[in-house]
Short mmCIF file of C-alpha atoms in Angstrom, two decimals:
data_model
loop_
_atom_site.label_atom_id
_atom_site.label_comp_id
_atom_site.label_asym_id
_atom_site.label_seq_id
_atom_site.Cartn_x
_atom_site.Cartn_y
_atom_site.Cartn_z
CA MET M 1 57.93 15.20 -16.93
CA ASN M 2 56.08 14.49 -20.19
CA ARG M 3 52.58 15.71 -20.91
CA VAL M 4 50.88 12.37 -20.27
CA LYS M 5 52.30 12.18 -16.75
CA THR M 6 51.29 15.80 -16.19
CA VAL M 7 47.69 14.96 -17.00
CA TYR M 8 47.88 12.00 -14.60
CA CYS M 9 49.19 14.29 -11.86
CA PHE M 10 46.40 16.80 -12.50
CA ALA M 11 43.84 13.99 -12.30
CA PHE M 12 45.31 12.66 -9.05
CA VAL M 13 45.26 16.12 -7.41
CA THR M 14 41.67 16.66 -8.58
CA ILE M 15 40.39 13.34 -7.22
CA ALA M 16 42.26 13.87 -3.93
CA SER M 17 40.73 17.33 -3.50
CA LEU M 18 37.33 15.88 -4.33
CA PHE M 19 37.61 13.38 -1.49
CA TRP M 20 38.83 16.20 0.77
CA GLY M 21 35.89 18.45 -0.04
CA PHE M 22 33.33 15.67 0.38
CA SER M 23 35.08 14.05 3.34
CA ARG M 24 32.16 14.71 5.67
CA LEU M 25 29.82 12.96 3.21
CA PHE M 26 32.07 9.90 2.97
CA LEU M 27 33.04 9.64 6.64
CA ILE M 28 30.04 10.98 8.59
CA ASP M 29 26.87 11.88 6.71
CA ALA M 30 26.54 8.82 4.46
CA PRO M 31 27.30 6.32 7.27
CA ASN M 32 24.80 8.10 9.52
CA VAL M 33 22.11 7.93 6.85
CA PHE M 34 22.83 4.27 6.13
CA SER M 35 22.27 3.54 9.83
CA HIS M 36 19.30 5.86 10.29
CA ALA M 37 16.14 4.05 11.37
CA LYS M 38 13.83 5.97 9.02
CA GLU M 39 15.98 5.38 5.95
CA ASP M 40 16.85 1.78 6.91
CA MET M 41 19.63 1.46 4.31
CA SER M 42 21.82 -1.29 5.72
CA TYR M 43 22.24 -2.65 2.17
CA ALA M 44 23.91 0.61 1.09
CA TRP M 45 27.15 -0.33 2.88
CA TYR M 46 27.79 -2.90 0.13
CA VAL M 47 27.08 -0.58 -2.80
CA PRO M 48 30.49 1.20 -2.84
CA LEU M 49 32.24 -2.15 -2.35
CA PHE M 50 30.52 -3.54 -5.44
CA SER M 51 31.44 -0.45 -7.47
CA LEU M 52 35.07 -0.85 -6.41
CA TYR M 53 34.94 -4.51 -7.41
CA VAL M 54 33.63 -3.60 -10.87
CA LEU M 55 36.44 -1.06 -11.26
CA TRP M 56 39.00 -3.66 -10.28
CA ARG M 57 37.47 -6.23 -12.60
CA GLU M 58 37.43 -3.80 -15.54
CA ARG M 59 40.77 -2.14 -14.73
CA ASN M 60 42.52 -3.37 -17.86
CA GLU M 61 39.73 -2.14 -20.12
CA ILE M 62 39.70 1.22 -18.34
CA VAL M 63 43.45 1.63 -18.82
CA LYS M 64 43.13 0.81 -22.52
CA SER M 65 40.42 3.44 -22.92
CA LEU M 66 42.56 6.33 -21.63
CA SER M 67 42.88 9.11 -24.17
CA SER M 68 43.46 12.86 -24.19
CA PRO M 69 41.59 15.53 -22.15
CA SER M 70 38.20 16.68 -23.41
CA ILE M 71 36.74 20.16 -23.13
CA ALA M 72 33.24 18.65 -23.40
CA GLY M 73 33.96 16.57 -20.29
CA ALA M 74 35.30 19.63 -18.49
CA LEU M 75 32.15 21.62 -19.23
CA SER M 76 29.88 18.73 -18.27
CA SER M 77 31.50 18.55 -14.82
CA LEU M 78 30.58 22.15 -13.94
CA PRO M 79 26.87 21.55 -13.16
CA PHE M 80 27.78 18.66 -10.84
CA LEU M 81 30.43 20.79 -9.17
CA ALA M 82 27.79 23.48 -8.51
CA MET M 83 25.34 20.86 -7.23
CA GLY M 84 27.98 19.54 -4.87
CA PHE M 85 28.60 23.04 -3.52
CA LEU M 86 24.88 23.56 -2.85
CA GLY M 87 24.62 20.12 -1.31
CA VAL M 88 27.51 20.57 1.12
CA ARG M 89 26.55 24.10 2.16
CA GLY M 90 22.81 23.40 2.15
CA LEU M 91 23.09 20.11 4.08
CA GLN M 92 21.37 18.20 1.28
CA ILE M 93 23.00 14.79 1.15
CA ARG M 94 21.03 13.80 -1.96
CA PHE M 95 22.53 16.73 -3.88
CA GLU M 96 25.97 15.67 -2.69
CA ILE M 97 25.60 12.04 -3.75
CA VAL M 98 24.25 12.93 -7.20
CA ALA M 99 27.08 15.45 -7.59
CA VAL M 100 29.74 12.92 -6.59
CA VAL M 101 28.33 10.31 -8.99
CA GLY M 102 28.25 12.87 -11.79
CA LEU M 103 31.82 13.97 -11.08
CA PHE M 104 33.03 10.37 -11.00
CA ILE M 105 31.82 10.15 -14.61
CA THR M 106 32.55 13.60 -16.00
CA LEU M 107 36.01 14.11 -14.48
CA PRO M 108 37.44 10.96 -16.17
CA TRP M 109 35.82 12.28 -19.34
CA ALA M 110 37.54 15.63 -18.83
CA PHE M 111 40.98 14.11 -18.23
CA PHE M 112 40.97 10.95 -20.36
CA GLY M 113 38.21 11.23 -22.96
CA PHE M 114 34.71 9.95 -23.62
CA ASN M 115 35.58 6.23 -23.82
CA THR M 116 36.87 6.31 -20.25
CA ALA M 117 33.68 8.04 -19.12
CA LYS M 118 31.65 5.21 -20.65
CA LYS M 119 33.73 2.69 -18.72
CA MET M 120 32.99 4.61 -15.52
CA LEU M 121 29.27 4.92 -16.20
CA PHE M 122 28.10 1.68 -14.59
CA PRO M 123 30.33 1.53 -11.47
CA ALA M 124 29.73 5.22 -10.76
CA GLY M 125 26.02 5.09 -11.59
CA PHE M 126 25.57 2.11 -9.29
CA LEU M 127 26.45 4.43 -6.40
CA LEU M 128 23.04 6.06 -6.87
CA PHE M 129 21.67 3.20 -4.79
CA CYS M 130 23.27 5.04 -1.86
CA LEU M 131 20.68 7.81 -2.25
CA PRO M 132 18.40 8.02 0.79
CA LEU M 133 15.01 7.91 -0.89
CA SER M 134 12.72 6.42 1.75
CA THR M 135 11.93 9.83 3.26
CA PHE M 136 12.24 11.70 -0.04
CA LEU M 137 9.79 9.39 -1.83
CA ASP M 138 7.50 9.27 1.17
CA ILE M 139 4.46 9.91 -1.01
CA ILE M 140 5.32 6.65 -2.80
CA THR M 141 5.70 5.01 0.59
CA ILE M 142 2.14 5.94 1.43
CA HIS M 143 0.82 4.51 -1.83
CA LEU M 144 2.86 1.33 -1.35
CA ARG M 145 1.37 0.98 2.13
CA LEU M 146 -2.15 1.47 0.83
CA PHE M 147 -1.56 -0.89 -2.11
CA ALA M 148 -0.05 -3.63 0.04
CA THR M 149 -2.88 -3.25 2.56
CA SER M 150 -5.59 -3.47 -0.11
CA VAL M 151 -4.07 -6.49 -1.90
CA ALA M 152 -3.45 -8.34 1.37
CA TYR M 153 -6.98 -7.50 2.49
CA GLY M 154 -8.44 -8.90 -0.75
CA ALA M 155 -6.40 -12.09 -0.42
CA LEU M 156 -7.44 -12.52 3.20
CA GLN M 157 -11.08 -12.10 2.25
CA GLY M 158 -10.58 -14.80 -0.37
CA PHE M 159 -9.28 -17.11 2.34
CA GLY M 160 -12.38 -16.45 4.39
CA ALA M 161 -10.66 -14.43 7.10
CA GLU M 162 -12.96 -11.84 8.65
CA ILE M 163 -10.69 -8.83 8.41
CA ILE M 164 -11.54 -5.13 8.51
CA LYS M 165 -9.43 -2.53 6.66
CA ARG M 166 -9.15 1.06 7.83
CA GLY M 167 -6.58 3.12 6.01
CA THR M 168 -3.33 1.19 6.38
CA MET M 169 -4.60 -0.90 9.27
CA LEU M 170 -5.85 -4.48 9.09
CA MET M 171 -7.74 -5.90 12.04
CA ALA M 172 -9.79 -8.95 12.90
CA SER M 173 -13.53 -8.33 13.08
CA ASP M 174 -13.60 -9.69 16.63
CA GLY M 175 -10.79 -7.36 17.74
CA SER M 176 -8.38 -10.19 18.51
CA PHE M 177 -5.72 -8.96 16.12
CA SER M 178 -4.65 -5.74 14.41
CA ILE M 179 -1.62 -4.57 12.48
CA ASP M 180 -0.82 -1.16 11.05
CA ILE M 181 1.23 -1.20 7.85
CA ALA M 182 3.63 1.49 9.00
CA GLU M 183 6.39 3.11 6.91
CA PRO M 184 9.02 0.41 7.63
CA CYS M 185 6.53 -2.17 6.28
CA SER M 186 5.82 -0.26 3.07
CA GLY M 187 8.31 -2.38 1.13
CA LEU M 188 10.31 0.60 -0.10
CA ARG M 189 13.51 -0.57 1.60
CA SER M 190 13.21 -4.09 0.20
CA LEU M 191 12.43 -2.57 -3.19
CA PHE M 192 15.67 -0.57 -3.26
CA ALA M 193 17.73 -3.42 -1.81
CA LEU M 194 16.37 -5.92 -4.32
CA MET M 195 16.84 -3.46 -7.19
CA ALA M 196 20.50 -3.00 -6.26
CA LEU M 197 20.99 -6.74 -5.97
CA THR M 198 19.21 -7.42 -9.26
CA VAL M 199 21.16 -4.77 -11.17
CA ALA M 200 24.41 -6.30 -9.91
CA TYR M 201 23.21 -9.82 -10.73
CA ALA M 202 22.02 -8.77 -14.19
CA TYR M 203 25.33 -7.07 -14.95
CA PHE M 204 27.25 -10.32 -14.50
CA THR M 205 24.72 -12.87 -15.78
CA GLN M 206 23.09 -11.16 -18.77
CA PRO M 207 25.34 -10.50 -21.78
CA THR M 208 23.38 -7.62 -23.32
CA TRP M 209 22.09 -4.35 -21.91
CA PRO M 210 18.44 -4.87 -23.03
CA ARG M 211 18.33 -8.13 -21.08
CA ARG M 212 19.97 -6.48 -18.08
CA ILE M 213 17.39 -3.70 -18.10
CA ILE M 214 14.47 -6.15 -18.37
CA LEU M 215 15.72 -8.22 -15.43
CA SER M 216 16.38 -5.10 -13.35
CA ALA M 217 12.86 -3.81 -14.04
CA LEU M 218 11.36 -7.11 -12.87
CA SER M 219 12.82 -6.48 -9.41
CA VAL M 220 10.05 -3.94 -8.75
CA PRO M 221 7.01 -6.28 -9.05
CA ILE M 222 8.99 -9.04 -7.33
CA ALA M 223 9.72 -6.82 -4.31
CA VAL M 224 6.14 -5.52 -4.12
CA ALA M 225 4.71 -9.04 -4.36
CA GLY M 226 7.08 -10.24 -1.65
CA ASN M 227 6.01 -7.47 0.71
CA VAL M 228 2.32 -8.18 0.08
CA MET M 229 2.95 -11.85 0.82
CA ARG M 230 4.68 -10.94 4.05
CA ILE M 231 1.75 -8.81 5.24
CA PHE M 232 -0.67 -11.53 4.18
CA THR M 233 1.13 -14.22 6.16
CA ILE M 234 1.47 -11.99 9.24
CA CYS M 235 -2.28 -11.45 9.26
CA LEU M 236 -2.97 -15.16 8.78
CA VAL M 237 -0.68 -16.08 11.65
CA GLY M 238 -2.22 -13.40 13.84
CA LYS M 239 -5.76 -14.40 12.99
CA TYR M 240 -5.49 -18.17 13.30
CA ALA M 241 -2.50 -18.66 15.62
CA SER M 242 -1.18 -15.98 17.97
CA SER M 243 -1.32 -12.22 17.56
CA GLU M 244 1.70 -11.78 19.87
CA PHE M 245 3.76 -14.25 17.83
CA ALA M 246 2.63 -12.66 14.53
CA THR M 247 3.49 -9.08 15.50
CA GLY M 248 6.60 -10.13 17.42
CA PHE M 249 8.92 -12.91 16.37
CA TYR M 250 7.28 -13.67 13.02
CA HIS M 251 7.07 -9.99 12.04
CA ASP M 252 10.76 -9.44 12.84
CA TYR M 253 12.11 -12.45 10.96
CA SER M 254 9.62 -13.07 8.15
CA GLY M 255 11.38 -10.42 6.07
CA PHE M 256 14.40 -12.69 5.64
CA VAL M 257 12.23 -15.50 4.31
CA ILE M 258 10.39 -13.25 1.89
CA PHE M 259 13.65 -11.72 0.69
CA PHE M 260 15.09 -15.18 0.09
CA VAL M 261 12.00 -16.08 -1.96
CA ALA M 262 12.40 -12.82 -3.92
CA ILE M 263 16.01 -13.74 -4.72
CA MET M 264 14.89 -17.13 -5.99
CA LEU M 265 12.33 -15.37 -8.19
CA MET M 266 15.05 -13.04 -9.44
CA VAL M 267 17.23 -15.98 -10.45
CA ALA M 268 14.25 -17.71 -12.06
CA CYS M 269 13.41 -14.57 -14.04
CA GLY M 270 17.01 -14.34 -15.20
CA GLU M 271 16.92 -17.94 -16.42
CA ALA M 272 13.57 -17.31 -18.11
CA ILE M 273 14.99 -14.30 -19.97
CA SER M 274 17.91 -16.44 -21.15
CA VAL M 275 15.57 -19.22 -22.34
CA VAL M 276 13.33 -16.80 -24.22
CA SER M 277 16.37 -15.17 -25.79
CA ARG M 278 17.72 -18.52 -26.97
CA ARG M 279 14.39 -19.46 -28.48
CA CYS M 280 14.13 -16.14 -30.29
CA ARG M 281 17.54 -16.60 -31.86
CA ALA M 282 18.95 -19.89 -32.96
CA LYS M 283 22.39 -18.73 -32.05
CA GLU M 284 22.54 -16.07 -29.40
CA LYS M 285 25.06 -13.35 -29.99
CA ALA M 286 25.96 -10.83 -27.36
CA LEU M 287 26.10 -7.21 -28.38
CA PRO M 288 29.52 -6.60 -29.93
CA ARG M 289 31.96 -5.30 -27.42
CA GLU M 290 33.21 -1.91 -28.27
CA ASP M 291 36.85 -1.57 -29.15
CA SER M 292 38.36 -0.46 -25.89
CA ARG M 293 41.73 0.23 -27.42
CA ARG M 294 42.84 3.79 -27.45
CA THR M 295 41.30 5.35 -30.56
CA ASP M 296 42.78 8.81 -30.19
CA LYS M 297 46.50 8.31 -30.65
CA ALA M 298 47.21 11.99 -31.24
CA PRO M 299 49.75 13.39 -28.77
CA ILE M 300 48.51 15.49 -25.87
CA THR M 301 48.79 19.15 -26.83
CA ASN M 302 49.25 22.31 -24.79
CA ALA M 303 45.55 22.95 -25.21
CA ASP M 304 44.81 19.56 -23.66
CA LEU M 305 47.05 20.44 -20.73
CA GLY M 306 45.17 23.72 -20.39
CA VAL M 307 41.86 21.86 -20.15
CA ALA M 308 43.25 19.51 -17.48
CA LEU M 309 44.72 22.44 -15.54
CA CYS M 310 41.44 24.39 -15.60
CA VAL M 311 39.50 21.38 -14.32
CA THR M 312 42.04 20.84 -11.53
CA LEU M 313 41.91 24.50 -10.49
CA ALA M 314 38.08 24.59 -10.58
CA VAL M 315 37.73 21.51 -8.38
CA THR M 316 40.52 22.27 -5.91
CA VAL M 317 39.48 25.90 -5.43
CA SER M 318 35.85 24.86 -4.90
CA MET M 319 36.83 22.21 -2.35
CA ALA M 320 39.16 24.63 -0.54
CA PHE M 321 36.36 27.20 -0.39
CA LEU M 322 34.01 24.62 1.12
CA ALA M 323 36.62 23.73 3.73
CA ALA M 324 37.45 27.34 4.61
CA THR M 325 33.91 28.74 4.76
CA PRO M 326 32.60 28.84 8.34
CA LYS M 327 29.44 26.99 9.27
CA ALA M 328 26.14 28.72 8.66
CA THR M 329 24.71 30.59 11.65
CA LEU M 330 21.25 29.95 13.05
CA THR M 331 18.91 32.93 12.98
CA GLU M 332 16.70 33.94 15.87
CA ALA M 333 13.38 32.15 16.10
CA PRO M 334 10.42 34.20 14.85
CA SER M 335 8.56 35.76 17.75
CA ILE M 336 5.19 35.09 16.15
CA ARG M 337 2.89 32.70 18.02
CA LEU M 338 -0.76 31.68 17.81
CA VAL M 339 -3.06 34.15 19.53
CA ASP M 340 -6.75 34.53 20.30
CA ILE M 341 -8.94 35.41 17.34
CA GLU M 342 -12.04 37.50 17.86
CA GLY M 343 -15.27 35.56 17.46
CA TYR M 344 -13.70 32.16 18.26
CA ASN M 345 -13.36 30.27 21.51
CA CYS M 346 -9.62 29.57 21.69
CA ARG M 347 -8.06 26.82 23.78
CA LYS M 348 -4.35 26.04 23.96
CA LEU M 349 -3.40 22.37 23.57
CA PRO M 350 -0.21 20.59 24.64
CA PRO M 351 1.97 18.95 21.97
CA ALA M 352 1.37 15.25 21.38
CA GLU M 353 3.81 12.82 22.95
CA ALA M 354 4.99 11.68 19.51
CA GLU M 355 5.76 15.29 18.57
CA VAL M 356 7.79 15.88 21.72
CA LYS M 357 9.80 12.67 21.39
CA GLY M 358 10.10 12.54 17.59
CA LEU M 359 11.15 16.12 16.81
CA PRO M 360 14.52 17.77 17.54
CA GLU M 361 14.86 19.47 20.91
CA ASP M 362 15.08 22.99 19.48
CA THR M 363 11.69 22.61 17.77
CA ILE M 364 9.02 24.99 19.03
CA ILE M 365 5.41 23.77 18.92
CA ASP M 366 2.33 25.93 19.48
CA LYS M 367 -1.09 24.32 19.13
CA ARG M 368 -4.57 25.76 19.59
CA ILE M 369 -8.13 24.85 18.72
CA TYR M 370 -10.53 27.57 17.63
CA GLN M 371 -14.22 26.75 18.00
CA GLU M 372 -17.12 28.66 16.50
CA SER M 373 -20.55 29.14 18.02
CA ASP M 374 -22.12 26.53 15.73
CA GLY M 375 -19.72 23.86 17.00
CA SER M 376 -17.38 23.82 14.01
CA TRP M 377 -13.67 23.92 14.84
CA HIS M 378 -10.19 24.60 13.46
CA LEU M 379 -7.16 22.87 14.96
CA VAL M 380 -4.10 25.03 14.24
CA THR M 381 -0.55 23.77 14.81
CA MET M 382 2.51 25.98 14.46
CA VAL M 383 5.91 24.24 14.26
CA ILE M 384 9.07 26.37 14.31
CA GLY M 385 12.13 24.45 13.17
CA GLY M 386 15.69 24.74 14.41
CA ILE M 387 19.14 23.96 13.14
CA SER M 388 18.10 20.48 12.02
CA LYS M 389 15.96 19.90 8.95
CA GLY M 390 14.02 17.20 10.82
CA SER M 391 11.55 19.54 12.54
CA ILE M 392 9.39 20.15 9.47
CA HIS M 393 8.17 17.65 6.90
CA ARG M 394 5.58 17.49 4.16
CA PRO M 395 2.20 17.36 5.97
CA GLU M 396 0.68 14.91 3.48
CA LEU M 397 2.85 12.16 4.93
CA CYS M 398 0.70 11.58 7.98
CA LEU M 399 -2.75 11.88 6.46
CA SER M 400 -3.09 8.66 4.47
CA GLY M 401 -1.85 6.56 7.37
CA GLN M 402 -4.57 8.10 9.53
CA GLY M 403 -7.26 6.69 7.27
CA PHE M 404 -7.82 9.81 5.14
CA LEU M 405 -8.02 9.99 1.37
CA MET M 406 -6.63 13.26 0.00
CA ALA M 407 -8.53 14.98 -2.79
CA THR M 408 -8.64 18.26 -4.76
CA PRO M 409 -5.34 19.82 -3.65
CA ARG M 410 -5.17 23.48 -4.62
CA ASN M 411 -3.34 26.67 -3.72
CA VAL M 412 -5.40 29.58 -2.41
CA GLU M 413 -4.14 33.05 -1.51
CA VAL M 414 -5.72 34.61 1.56
CA ASN M 415 -4.63 38.07 2.73
CA GLY M 416 -1.31 37.80 0.93
CA ILE M 417 -0.47 34.31 2.22
CA ARG M 418 -0.69 31.32 -0.11
CA TRP M 419 -2.14 28.19 1.49
CA ARG M 420 -2.24 24.60 0.26
CA PHE M 421 -5.82 23.34 0.71
CA ILE M 422 -6.66 19.63 0.69
CA THR M 423 -9.95 17.82 1.11
CA LEU M 424 -9.78 14.92 3.56
CA ARG M 425 -12.23 12.12 2.91
CA ASN M 426 -12.70 9.53 5.62
CA ALA M 427 -12.48 5.93 4.53
CA ASN M 428 -15.30 5.07 6.97
CA GLY M 429 -17.75 7.37 5.20
CA ALA M 430 -17.76 10.26 7.70
CA ASP M 431 -18.10 13.86 6.50
CA ASP M 432 -15.21 15.44 4.62
CA GLN M 433 -12.77 17.51 6.61
CA GLY M 434 -10.58 20.39 5.54
CA PHE M 435 -6.82 20.64 5.77
CA ALA M 436 -4.47 23.47 4.87
CA TYR M 437 -0.85 24.42 5.44
CA THR M 438 1.75 27.04 4.60
CA PHE M 439 5.43 27.72 5.32
CA PHE M 440 7.27 30.96 6.06
CA ASN M 441 10.58 32.09 7.54
CA GLN M 442 11.74 35.02 9.66
CA ALA M 443 12.58 36.93 6.47
CA GLY M 444 8.92 37.03 5.45
CA PHE M 445 9.12 34.47 2.62
CA TYR M 446 5.78 32.62 2.37
CA THR M 447 5.14 29.52 0.26
CA PRO M 448 2.73 26.57 0.25
CA SER M 449 5.35 24.40 -1.52
CA HIS M 450 7.52 22.09 0.54
CA THR M 451 9.91 21.77 -2.41
CA GLY M 452 10.09 25.55 -2.77
CA ARG M 453 10.88 25.83 0.93
CA ILE M 454 13.73 23.31 0.61
CA PHE M 455 15.33 25.13 -2.33
CA ARG M 456 15.05 28.47 -0.52
CA ASP M 457 16.66 26.89 2.53
CA VAL M 458 19.51 25.49 0.41
CA LEU M 459 20.18 28.91 -1.11
CA ASP M 460 20.13 30.62 2.29
CA ARG M 461 22.55 28.09 3.79
CA SER M 462 24.92 27.96 0.81
CA LEU M 463 24.94 31.53 -0.53
CA PHE M 464 24.09 33.61 2.56
CA ASN M 465 25.61 31.32 5.21
CA ARG M 466 22.36 31.54 7.17
CA ILE M 467 20.07 28.91 8.65
CA ASP M 468 16.51 30.17 8.62
CA ARG M 469 14.00 29.25 11.31
CA TRP M 470 11.16 27.97 9.16
CA VAL M 471 7.60 27.94 10.43
CA MET M 472 4.98 25.42 9.33
CA VAL M 473 1.34 26.18 10.08
CA THR M 474 -1.28 23.47 9.57
CA VAL M 475 -5.02 23.83 9.98
CA ASN M 476 -7.39 20.90 10.42
CA SER M 477 -11.02 21.99 10.04
CA SER M 478 -14.23 20.14 10.79
CA SER M 479 -15.60 21.10 7.36
CA ASP M 480 -14.12 21.37 3.89
CA ASN M 481 -16.50 24.16 2.89
CA PHE M 482 -14.10 26.99 2.06
CA SER M 483 -16.86 29.60 2.14
CA ALA M 484 -17.50 28.70 5.76
CA ARG M 485 -13.79 28.76 6.56
CA LYS M 486 -12.84 31.87 4.60
CA ILE M 487 -13.39 34.33 7.43
CA PHE M 488 -11.27 32.27 9.82
CA PHE M 489 -8.39 32.01 7.33
CA GLU M 490 -8.57 35.74 6.64
CA LYS M 491 -8.20 36.49 10.34
CA LEU M 492 -5.52 33.83 10.86
CA SER M 493 -3.51 35.00 7.85
CA GLU M 494 -3.60 38.54 9.18
CA LYS M 495 -2.19 37.34 12.52
CA LEU M 496 0.65 35.43 10.78
CA LYS M 497 2.06 38.43 8.94
#
């Protein structure tokens, strides 16, 4: 067997082991996420198919670009290999997808040279549209909801419709109609779907990368405008026709119409870019295609074989370790619970119906309200997560949708526990309220950072084979005056240690 065929064999074994190690991602986790109601990524099923089509279409160019192994490519694959390990062991599908995309680019670089990696850049990079970002970019979702609500409200006012806006809710002044711009109506899903479609369309219709980038960027305002138009028309139909029809049939099927209009705008923008380009240059010339012929005709050396062998061993050993390592074990739930605090009238409250139905079954919820003699109060909620990561989320997600404006976020340490304090301003002009939260686990690790909690959880699951039972404590207070709340937080922090 000559050296070229040996490199091919090493590459085949490496790719096969990669699919073996990430088999759960490909066969279970990714399909589940694509079908998950909160992510709403039905378009993602077509993303890998398009990438495969691009590979098939460019197969001759890819074959011509094959060269000798590269140590730079081998080194560049190591960070993605580590990210993949943390993603699989830490149950972080986003880490896994980014790692797989990176490896689909760097491994061809390692085995066949930089030119091959460049050929793989677009089809592999396109797979990033499989990333579940609706829940990860939830803070953007909130702003999109508020933006769409405000723009639709302004347009409705211009049409003379008597509409009242409260947070993300639009309602008729006579109470005959109301609609809440919930997360599925934020437009984030249509934004990602249209971006994927536009990038694919631009790749085939625009001859140069600058023009492709411009057209792809235009998908963002097109998608946002389409979502605003959808909300606007729903409110018009509900106000002047039938609220049941507007929030029922029209709401369910208007998205198809708006998406069709957005596609027409995408095509129109593509034609406009072509017209402008032709006017700017009397004779349009596409960027010169790079010479895809093999530029490195030097024979593959023993050192090249050593690089290919090291990459194969690194990947196969890592994948075998992932397959052989037992699943992480769930720790015992912390015994800490909310208790009475001296000087406060304490009353235990039942969990809300949405909390009971929406959170995993092994979630533990403890909720109490502490009232002072002057009538001020503090609503404290303790959520203890389980084996799933769905029990605990970033608290800011729910606040904007409830009509609150968040202001002056800051971290404050009270009795050794760091809290995240936020001022809640009511859109209806009522007095400011206070909000605070913190996270900790059974090992005594306290943090006010949701991101910090996630990274600690990934390390515990991947390096220590342990699933921590994280606790989230939130405090809603009737006042944002920290001086008035300081004593309560000192006593509460002491109880949480």
